[in-house]
Amino acid sequence: MNNRNLFTELEKLLRMDSTYCTEDGTLLKNTIVEAALALRPDLIAKLLTHDGLKRNFFTEISGVMVFDKVKFQKFVMNKRFLPDSYTSFKNKVGLTNEDGEFLSESREIVLSWPYKDCILEGGQTKEDAKRNEVFWNEILAPDEINRLIEPKVLTNFKRFDSTGEHNVESISMDDNLIIKGNNLLALHSLKKKYVGKVKLIYIDPPYNTGSDSFGYNDKFNRSTWLTFMQNRLSIAKKLLKDDGVVCVQCSFHQFAYLRVLMDDLFEKHLCDFNIQVRHPDRALTGDKEFNDIIEYVLIYSNNSDKRMPYKEELKTIDDYTLQIEIKDNVNPQVIVCGDKKVEVYTPEQYKIRTIAPSQFGLKKMSIRGSIREKNSSGRFFVKYIEPLTEFPSETLFKVPNMGDDIFDYRYFYSAPDGKKNGGYFQGMPTSSNVTKKQYANFYNFEKEYNNVSGEGNVSFRNGKKPEALIAFLIDVFTNPKDIVLDYHLGCGTTSAVAHKLQRRYIGMEQMDSQISLIKTRLQNVISGDSTGISQSVDWQGGGSFIYCELAKANQQFADEVEQVLTTDELVVIWKKMQETGFLSWKVNPQEIDISTEDFTQMSLEDQKRFLIECLDKNLLYVPYSEIDNAEFGISESDKIINNQFYQTK
């Protein structure tokens, strides 16, 4: 039976039941779909009575007929079955699939990749590490994932201010935070305290260029990167305020994929800033096929009503250099335009003088383009002045009670000879002292990138962003005291700039080498660092931040394993792991003897990798729920600070 006959047969069958149609016989598509998804017995029984429908929508398994509700739903939602009341076509242009469904409306047309339904831990702590990461499947391993992402204990608290380093006795929302540890787990640890409180998230993640620090799973490198990004963005967006935005900087390598991913994750795409980072003529290494001079900042909001802000510029008197003088003994003609009595002055009855810029001067505005429709003066001109063809060109019309300047009237003029458009003379507006303009989507930061190496008085080999770029984004999207989050903190640029601009900030980093740079850089900022944006914002120093770490459990063993130089040292660590570590459920310690020939014949790196694989990856860090467990040895002072942080005791 072809689809057309199947459509007809299904319609006939369903019209026999008042549950699925109106009194006039119109079938209720939504009711039918809901009944199918709910596996309503009456609908299933009805479908089984028809051989063609049974053959198409049921599969026999061990003598039992199993209903394919997904296939049935697709069939019913097809436009050839139950077309819309008025037309089967939509007032829309776009790509469709073979069934006539718009791809933008199909739940099947999405960005997909291996590991999409997984959580990637991403625990790389050294740039040259090539860990075999665990991908926890969201459907098959929900318990493992819940354990992995539950809030973690924080430890090693230190407060840094102008007088140096101090122990932390209390912590509050006003404190700036630098957190060392896996950023996925740190983000989940922030969820309860900071949900809906962050105004700007800026991240500069690994670009996945093939040569950067993103070294996870080479076989599915792009898939791994997308999973890595999705896991973190999914939780980070929950921290955003309703009017907050997320800015992700990337290169062309993953730009298109990231755009599609973020379109799916966030409610609204606001804009992409194109950032020039090097000169087009700059010499590159010979293996480059083209000169890549642009990077991108993708800007999204989780609020569908959010709009890009406008930049505000202080108004000046510079443009107000005209003055209109009516000649002596002139008696103007008076006409009525709507409810206004308008004085009319022909060209010989007035003159226009140029004066020094003044708040009492006028600016000439031509009425064209969008001004004709979107400006009140433009609309008035089009409706009343433009049709007055009986007056000579450049006739002046004095209209009372118009405009928002110091004058209680506005002068309009008819089009000059040979010109199409007339216009008006505007005084300096009094309703606001600023002019609002749209932001462009291209900015040249080439000079700032060329001079970035010395900023913050720390050296960072690759990917250091200029303070001016981060300051630009913070200025656009935040106000003083707003919270800025960067969970790929690198060498600390975002936190340094936020500190100088009087924003609160949270920074996260797990690379050991970069944590040292961050702490040094922020201490330099507190001491009055004069690099970067310091001069432009008159930075004099001050302020403070709190440094802390995710409390290590099995991660401590992983770190020790990574640092050993001999197999004998590994044997000692393995004994400690058996006594106090939390081993993977897949491991039976009694069956592992690392003194055997099989183990000793392995390379040292393979030996290390084997022992790390024996650890339970869900317990790399101490869960907050286990803070009182003596096995983890959390100090009483850390317990007090954690309880303050999580607001429980």
PDB file of N, CA and C in Angstrom, residues 162-223:
ATOM      1  N   SER A 162      46.536  44.094  49.367  1.00  0.00           N
ATOM      2  CA  SER A 162      47.712  44.962  49.268  1.00  0.00           C
ATOM      3  C   SER A 162      48.763  44.680  50.338  1.00  0.00           C
ATOM      4  N   THR A 163      48.376  43.969  51.394  1.00  0.00           N
ATOM      5  CA  THR A 163      49.341  43.655  52.454  1.00  0.00           C
ATOM      6  C   THR A 163      49.884  42.240  52.338  1.00  0.00           C
ATOM      7  N   GLY A 164      49.495  41.520  51.285  1.00  0.00           N
ATOM      8  CA  GLY A 164      50.053  40.190  51.086  1.00  0.00           C
ATOM      9  C   GLY A 164      49.039  39.074  51.125  1.00  0.00           C
ATOM     10  N   GLU A 165      49.493  37.895  51.560  1.00  0.00           N
ATOM     11  CA  GLU A 165      48.693  36.669  51.572  1.00  0.00           C
ATOM     12  C   GLU A 165      48.205  36.378  52.985  1.00  0.00           C
ATOM     13  N   HIS A 166      46.910  35.995  53.109  1.00  0.00           N
ATOM     14  CA  HIS A 166      46.320  35.768  54.429  1.00  0.00           C
ATOM     15  C   HIS A 166      45.436  34.523  54.409  1.00  0.00           C
ATOM     16  N   ASN A 167      45.248  33.940  55.586  1.00  0.00           N
ATOM     17  CA  ASN A 167      44.255  32.875  55.725  1.00  0.00           C
ATOM     18  C   ASN A 167      42.850  33.458  55.573  1.00  0.00           C
ATOM     19  N   VAL A 168      41.925  32.647  55.115  1.00  0.00           N
ATOM     20  CA  VAL A 168      40.549  33.099  54.895  1.00  0.00           C
ATOM     21  C   VAL A 168      39.684  32.655  56.068  1.00  0.00           C
ATOM     22  N   GLU A 169      39.003  33.611  56.675  1.00  0.00           N
ATOM     23  CA  GLU A 169      38.128  33.300  57.799  1.00  0.00           C
ATOM     24  C   GLU A 169      36.655  33.328  57.412  1.00  0.00           C
ATOM     25  N   SER A 170      36.334  34.033  56.323  1.00  0.00           N
ATOM     26  CA  SER A 170      34.948  34.075  55.850  1.00  0.00           C
ATOM     27  C   SER A 170      34.950  34.359  54.354  1.00  0.00           C
ATOM     28  N   ILE A 171      33.848  34.061  53.697  1.00  0.00           N
ATOM     29  CA  ILE A 171      33.736  34.250  52.261  1.00  0.00           C
ATOM     30  C   ILE A 171      32.328  34.725  51.934  1.00  0.00           C
ATOM     31  N   SER A 172      32.205  35.614  50.941  1.00  0.00           N
ATOM     32  CA  SER A 172      30.879  36.146  50.606  1.00  0.00           C
ATOM     33  C   SER A 172      30.770  36.358  49.105  1.00  0.00           C
ATOM     34  N   MET A 173      29.581  36.762  48.646  1.00  0.00           N
ATOM     35  CA  MET A 173      29.327  37.022  47.239  1.00  0.00           C
ATOM     36  C   MET A 173      30.147  38.197  46.726  1.00  0.00           C
ATOM     37  N   ASP A 174      30.637  39.044  47.633  1.00  0.00           N
ATOM     38  CA  ASP A 174      31.411  40.208  47.203  1.00  0.00           C
ATOM     39  C   ASP A 174      32.858  39.865  46.894  1.00  0.00           C
ATOM     40  N   ASP A 175      33.288  38.660  47.252  1.00  0.00           N
ATOM     41  CA  ASP A 175      34.681  38.282  47.041  1.00  0.00           C
ATOM     42  C   ASP A 175      34.931  37.874  45.595  1.00  0.00           C
ATOM     43  N   ASN A 176      36.086  38.281  45.086  1.00  0.00           N
ATOM     44  CA  ASN A 176      36.564  37.782  43.803  1.00  0.00           C
ATOM     45  C   ASN A 176      37.189  36.410  44.029  1.00  0.00           C
ATOM     46  N   LEU A 177      36.953  35.473  43.108  1.00  0.00           N
ATOM     47  CA  LEU A 177      37.404  34.095  43.299  1.00  0.00           C
ATOM     48  C   LEU A 177      38.276  33.624  42.154  1.00  0.00           C
ATOM     49  N   ILE A 178      39.345  32.937  42.498  1.00  0.00           N
ATOM     50  CA  ILE A 178      40.141  32.175  41.542  1.00  0.00           C
ATOM     51  C   ILE A 178      40.120  30.729  42.027  1.00  0.00           C
ATOM     52  N   ILE A 179      39.608  29.836  41.194  1.00  0.00           N
ATOM     53  CA  ILE A 179      39.444  28.445  41.592  1.00  0.00           C
ATOM     54  C   ILE A 179      40.335  27.564  40.728  1.00  0.00           C
ATOM     55  N   LYS A 180      41.189  26.776  41.377  1.00  0.00           N
ATOM     56  CA  LYS A 180      42.016  25.825  40.663  1.00  0.00           C
ATOM     57  C   LYS A 180      41.325  24.467  40.646  1.00  0.00           C
ATOM     58  N   GLY A 181      41.268  23.880  39.457  1.00  0.00           N
ATOM     59  CA  GLY A 181      40.674  22.559  39.341  1.00  0.00           C
ATOM     60  C   GLY A 181      39.913  22.412  38.039  1.00  0.00           C
ATOM     61  N   ASN A 182      39.384  21.234  37.832  1.00  0.00           N
ATOM     62  CA  ASN A 182      38.612  20.933  36.635  1.00  0.00           C
ATOM     63  C   ASN A 182      37.448  21.908  36.503  1.00  0.00           C
ATOM     64  N   ASN A 183      37.386  22.651  35.373  1.00  0.00           N
ATOM     65  CA  ASN A 183      36.375  23.705  35.275  1.00  0.00           C
ATOM     66  C   ASN A 183      34.956  23.176  35.154  1.00  0.00           C
ATOM     67  N   LEU A 184      34.763  21.976  34.606  1.00  0.00           N
ATOM     68  CA  LEU A 184      33.415  21.408  34.552  1.00  0.00           C
ATOM     69  C   LEU A 184      32.884  21.181  35.957  1.00  0.00           C
ATOM     70  N   LEU A 185      33.723  20.616  36.810  1.00  0.00           N
ATOM     71  CA  LEU A 185      33.299  20.334  38.178  1.00  0.00           C
ATOM     72  C   LEU A 185      33.187  21.621  38.994  1.00  0.00           C
ATOM     73  N   ALA A 186      34.051  22.578  38.712  1.00  0.00           N
ATOM     74  CA  ALA A 186      33.966  23.867  39.408  1.00  0.00           C
ATOM     75  C   ALA A 186      32.686  24.605  39.029  1.00  0.00           C
ATOM     76  N   LEU A 187      32.297  24.556  37.758  1.00  0.00           N
ATOM     77  CA  LEU A 187      31.053  25.203  37.330  1.00  0.00           C
ATOM     78  C   LEU A 187      29.857  24.588  38.035  1.00  0.00           C
ATOM     79  N   HIS A 188      29.834  23.282  38.114  1.00  0.00           N
ATOM     80  CA  HIS A 188      28.719  22.625  38.819  1.00  0.00           C
ATOM     81  C   HIS A 188      28.745  22.960  40.308  1.00  0.00           C
ATOM     82  N   SER A 189      29.921  23.191  40.853  1.00  0.00           N
ATOM     83  CA  SER A 189      30.003  23.570  42.260  1.00  0.00           C
ATOM     84  C   SER A 189      29.484  24.978  42.504  1.00  0.00           C
ATOM     85  N   LEU A 190      29.522  25.832  41.473  1.00  0.00           N
ATOM     86  CA  LEU A 190      29.013  27.203  41.601  1.00  0.00           C
ATOM     87  C   LEU A 190      27.502  27.289  41.411  1.00  0.00           C
ATOM     88  N   LYS A 191      26.910  26.241  40.875  1.00  0.00           N
ATOM     89  CA  LYS A 191      25.528  26.321  40.384  1.00  0.00           C
ATOM     90  C   LYS A 191      24.546  26.839  41.428  1.00  0.00           C
ATOM     91  N   LYS A 192      24.575  26.291  42.618  1.00  0.00           N
ATOM     92  CA  LYS A 192      23.582  26.683  43.616  1.00  0.00           C
ATOM     93  C   LYS A 192      23.776  28.131  44.062  1.00  0.00           C
ATOM     94  N   LYS A 193      25.022  28.538  44.272  1.00  0.00           N
ATOM     95  CA  LYS A 193      25.298  29.861  44.832  1.00  0.00           C
ATOM     96  C   LYS A 193      25.164  30.973  43.802  1.00  0.00           C
ATOM     97  N   TYR A 194      25.533  30.690  42.554  1.00  0.00           N
ATOM     98  CA  TYR A 194      25.622  31.763  41.552  1.00  0.00           C
ATOM     99  C   TYR A 194      24.594  31.649  40.429  1.00  0.00           C
ATOM    100  N   VAL A 195      23.640  30.752  40.534  1.00  0.00           N
ATOM    101  CA  VAL A 195      22.649  30.633  39.467  1.00  0.00           C
ATOM    102  C   VAL A 195      21.928  31.971  39.273  1.00  0.00           C
ATOM    103  N   GLY A 196      21.881  32.451  38.029  1.00  0.00           N
ATOM    104  CA  GLY A 196      21.186  33.694  37.722  1.00  0.00           C
ATOM    105  C   GLY A 196      21.870  34.953  38.209  1.00  0.00           C
ATOM    106  N   LYS A 197      23.177  34.901  38.511  1.00  0.00           N
ATOM    107  CA  LYS A 197      23.847  36.076  39.097  1.00  0.00           C
ATOM    108  C   LYS A 197      24.997  36.626  38.246  1.00  0.00           C
ATOM    109  N   VAL A 198      25.420  35.919  37.216  1.00  0.00           N
ATOM    110  CA  VAL A 198      26.580  36.334  36.425  1.00  0.00           C
ATOM    111  C   VAL A 198      26.118  37.181  35.238  1.00  0.00           C
ATOM    112  N   LYS A 199      26.725  38.360  35.060  1.00  0.00           N
ATOM    113  CA  LYS A 199      26.318  39.262  33.978  1.00  0.00           C
ATOM    114  C   LYS A 199      27.033  38.948  32.665  1.00  0.00           C
ATOM    115  N   LEU A 200      28.297  38.555  32.750  1.00  0.00           N
ATOM    116  CA  LEU A 200      29.052  38.271  31.533  1.00  0.00           C
ATOM    117  C   LEU A 200      29.914  37.038  31.740  1.00  0.00           C
ATOM    118  N   ILE A 201      29.798  36.105  30.801  1.00  0.00           N
ATOM    119  CA  ILE A 201      30.735  34.981  30.719  1.00  0.00           C
ATOM    120  C   ILE A 201      31.583  35.206  29.477  1.00  0.00           C
ATOM    121  N   TYR A 202      32.878  35.357  29.665  1.00  0.00           N
ATOM    122  CA  TYR A 202      33.805  35.412  28.532  1.00  0.00           C
ATOM    123  C   TYR A 202      34.737  34.222  28.648  1.00  0.00           C
ATOM    124  N   ILE A 203      34.883  33.475  27.555  1.00  0.00           N
ATOM    125  CA  ILE A 203      35.851  32.384  27.562  1.00  0.00           C
ATOM    126  C   ILE A 203      36.667  32.414  26.277  1.00  0.00           C
ATOM    127  N   ASP A 204      37.893  32.018  26.431  1.00  0.00           N
ATOM    128  CA  ASP A 204      38.836  31.874  25.326  1.00  0.00           C
ATOM    129  C   ASP A 204      39.327  30.432  25.387  1.00  0.00           C
ATOM    130  N   PRO A 205      38.487  29.476  24.955  1.00  0.00           N
ATOM    131  CA  PRO A 205      38.815  28.060  25.124  1.00  0.00           C
ATOM    132  C   PRO A 205      39.887  27.617  24.141  1.00  0.00           C
ATOM    133  N   PRO A 206      40.418  26.401  24.299  1.00  0.00           N
ATOM    134  CA  PRO A 206      41.327  25.867  23.272  1.00  0.00           C
ATOM    135  C   PRO A 206      40.634  25.913  21.909  1.00  0.00           C
ATOM    136  N   TYR A 207      41.329  26.408  20.904  1.00  0.00           N
ATOM    137  CA  TYR A 207      40.716  26.598  19.584  1.00  0.00           C
ATOM    138  C   TYR A 207      40.613  25.297  18.795  1.00  0.00           C
ATOM    139  N   ASN A 208      41.297  24.269  19.255  1.00  0.00           N
ATOM    140  CA  ASN A 208      41.309  22.984  18.544  1.00  0.00           C
ATOM    141  C   ASN A 208      41.837  23.163  17.119  1.00  0.00           C
ATOM    142  N   THR A 209      43.007  23.769  17.031  1.00  0.00           N
ATOM    143  CA  THR A 209      43.620  24.024  15.723  1.00  0.00           C
ATOM    144  C   THR A 209      44.424  22.836  15.212  1.00  0.00           C
ATOM    145  N   GLY A 210      44.604  21.835  16.082  1.00  0.00           N
ATOM    146  CA  GLY A 210      45.461  20.719  15.722  1.00  0.00           C
ATOM    147  C   GLY A 210      46.847  20.858  16.324  1.00  0.00           C
ATOM    148  N   SER A 211      47.177  22.060  16.796  1.00  0.00           N
ATOM    149  CA  SER A 211      48.505  22.273  17.374  1.00  0.00           C
ATOM    150  C   SER A 211      48.441  22.955  18.734  1.00  0.00           C
ATOM    151  N   ASP A 212      47.218  23.199  19.247  1.00  0.00           N
ATOM    152  CA  ASP A 212      47.121  23.880  20.533  1.00  0.00           C
ATOM    153  C   ASP A 212      46.993  22.862  21.660  1.00  0.00           C
ATOM    154  N   SER A 213      46.578  23.333  22.836  1.00  0.00           N
ATOM    155  CA  SER A 213      46.602  22.472  24.023  1.00  0.00           C
ATOM    156  C   SER A 213      45.446  21.499  24.085  1.00  0.00           C
ATOM    157  N   PHE A 214      44.514  21.564  23.111  1.00  0.00           N
ATOM    158  CA  PHE A 214      43.400  20.624  23.161  1.00  0.00           C
ATOM    159  C   PHE A 214      43.860  19.309  22.546  1.00  0.00           C
ATOM    160  N   GLY A 215      44.296  18.405  23.389  1.00  0.00           N
ATOM    161  CA  GLY A 215      44.885  17.170  22.893  1.00  0.00           C
ATOM    162  C   GLY A 215      44.091  15.929  23.195  1.00  0.00           C
ATOM    163  N   TYR A 216      42.791  16.067  23.436  1.00  0.00           N
ATOM    164  CA  TYR A 216      42.000  14.919  23.829  1.00  0.00           C
ATOM    165  C   TYR A 216      41.581  14.078  22.629  1.00  0.00           C
ATOM    166  N   ASN A 217      41.756  12.776  22.706  1.00  0.00           N
ATOM    167  CA  ASN A 217      41.159  11.818  21.792  1.00  0.00           C
ATOM    168  C   ASN A 217      41.318  12.232  20.331  1.00  0.00           C
ATOM    169  N   ASP A 218      42.481  11.985  19.783  1.00  0.00           N
ATOM    170  CA  ASP A 218      42.782  12.450  18.429  1.00  0.00           C
ATOM    171  C   ASP A 218      41.868  11.850  17.367  1.00  0.00           C
ATOM    172  N   LYS A 219      41.379  10.646  17.586  1.00  0.00           N
ATOM    173  CA  LYS A 219      40.554   9.984  16.565  1.00  0.00           C
ATOM    174  C   LYS A 219      39.258  10.732  16.335  1.00  0.00           C
ATOM    175  N   PHE A 220      38.675  11.274  17.389  1.00  0.00           N
ATOM    176  CA  PHE A 220      37.423  12.028  17.274  1.00  0.00           C
ATOM    177  C   PHE A 220      37.652  13.441  17.814  1.00  0.00           C
ATOM    178  N   ASN A 221      38.676  14.089  17.303  1.00  0.00           N
ATOM    179  CA  ASN A 221      39.081  15.346  17.915  1.00  0.00           C
ATOM    180  C   ASN A 221      37.982  16.387  17.908  1.00  0.00           C
ATOM    181  N   ARG A 222      37.317  16.611  16.766  1.00  0.00           N
ATOM    182  CA  ARG A 222      36.267  17.630  16.722  1.00  0.00           C
ATOM    183  C   ARG A 222      35.088  17.206  17.600  1.00  0.00           C
ATOM    184  N   SER A 223      34.732  15.935  17.563  1.00  0.00           N
ATOM    185  CA  SER A 223      33.638  15.449  18.401  1.00  0.00           C
ATOM    186  C   SER A 223      33.940  15.663  19.873  1.00  0.00           C
TER     187      SER A 223
END
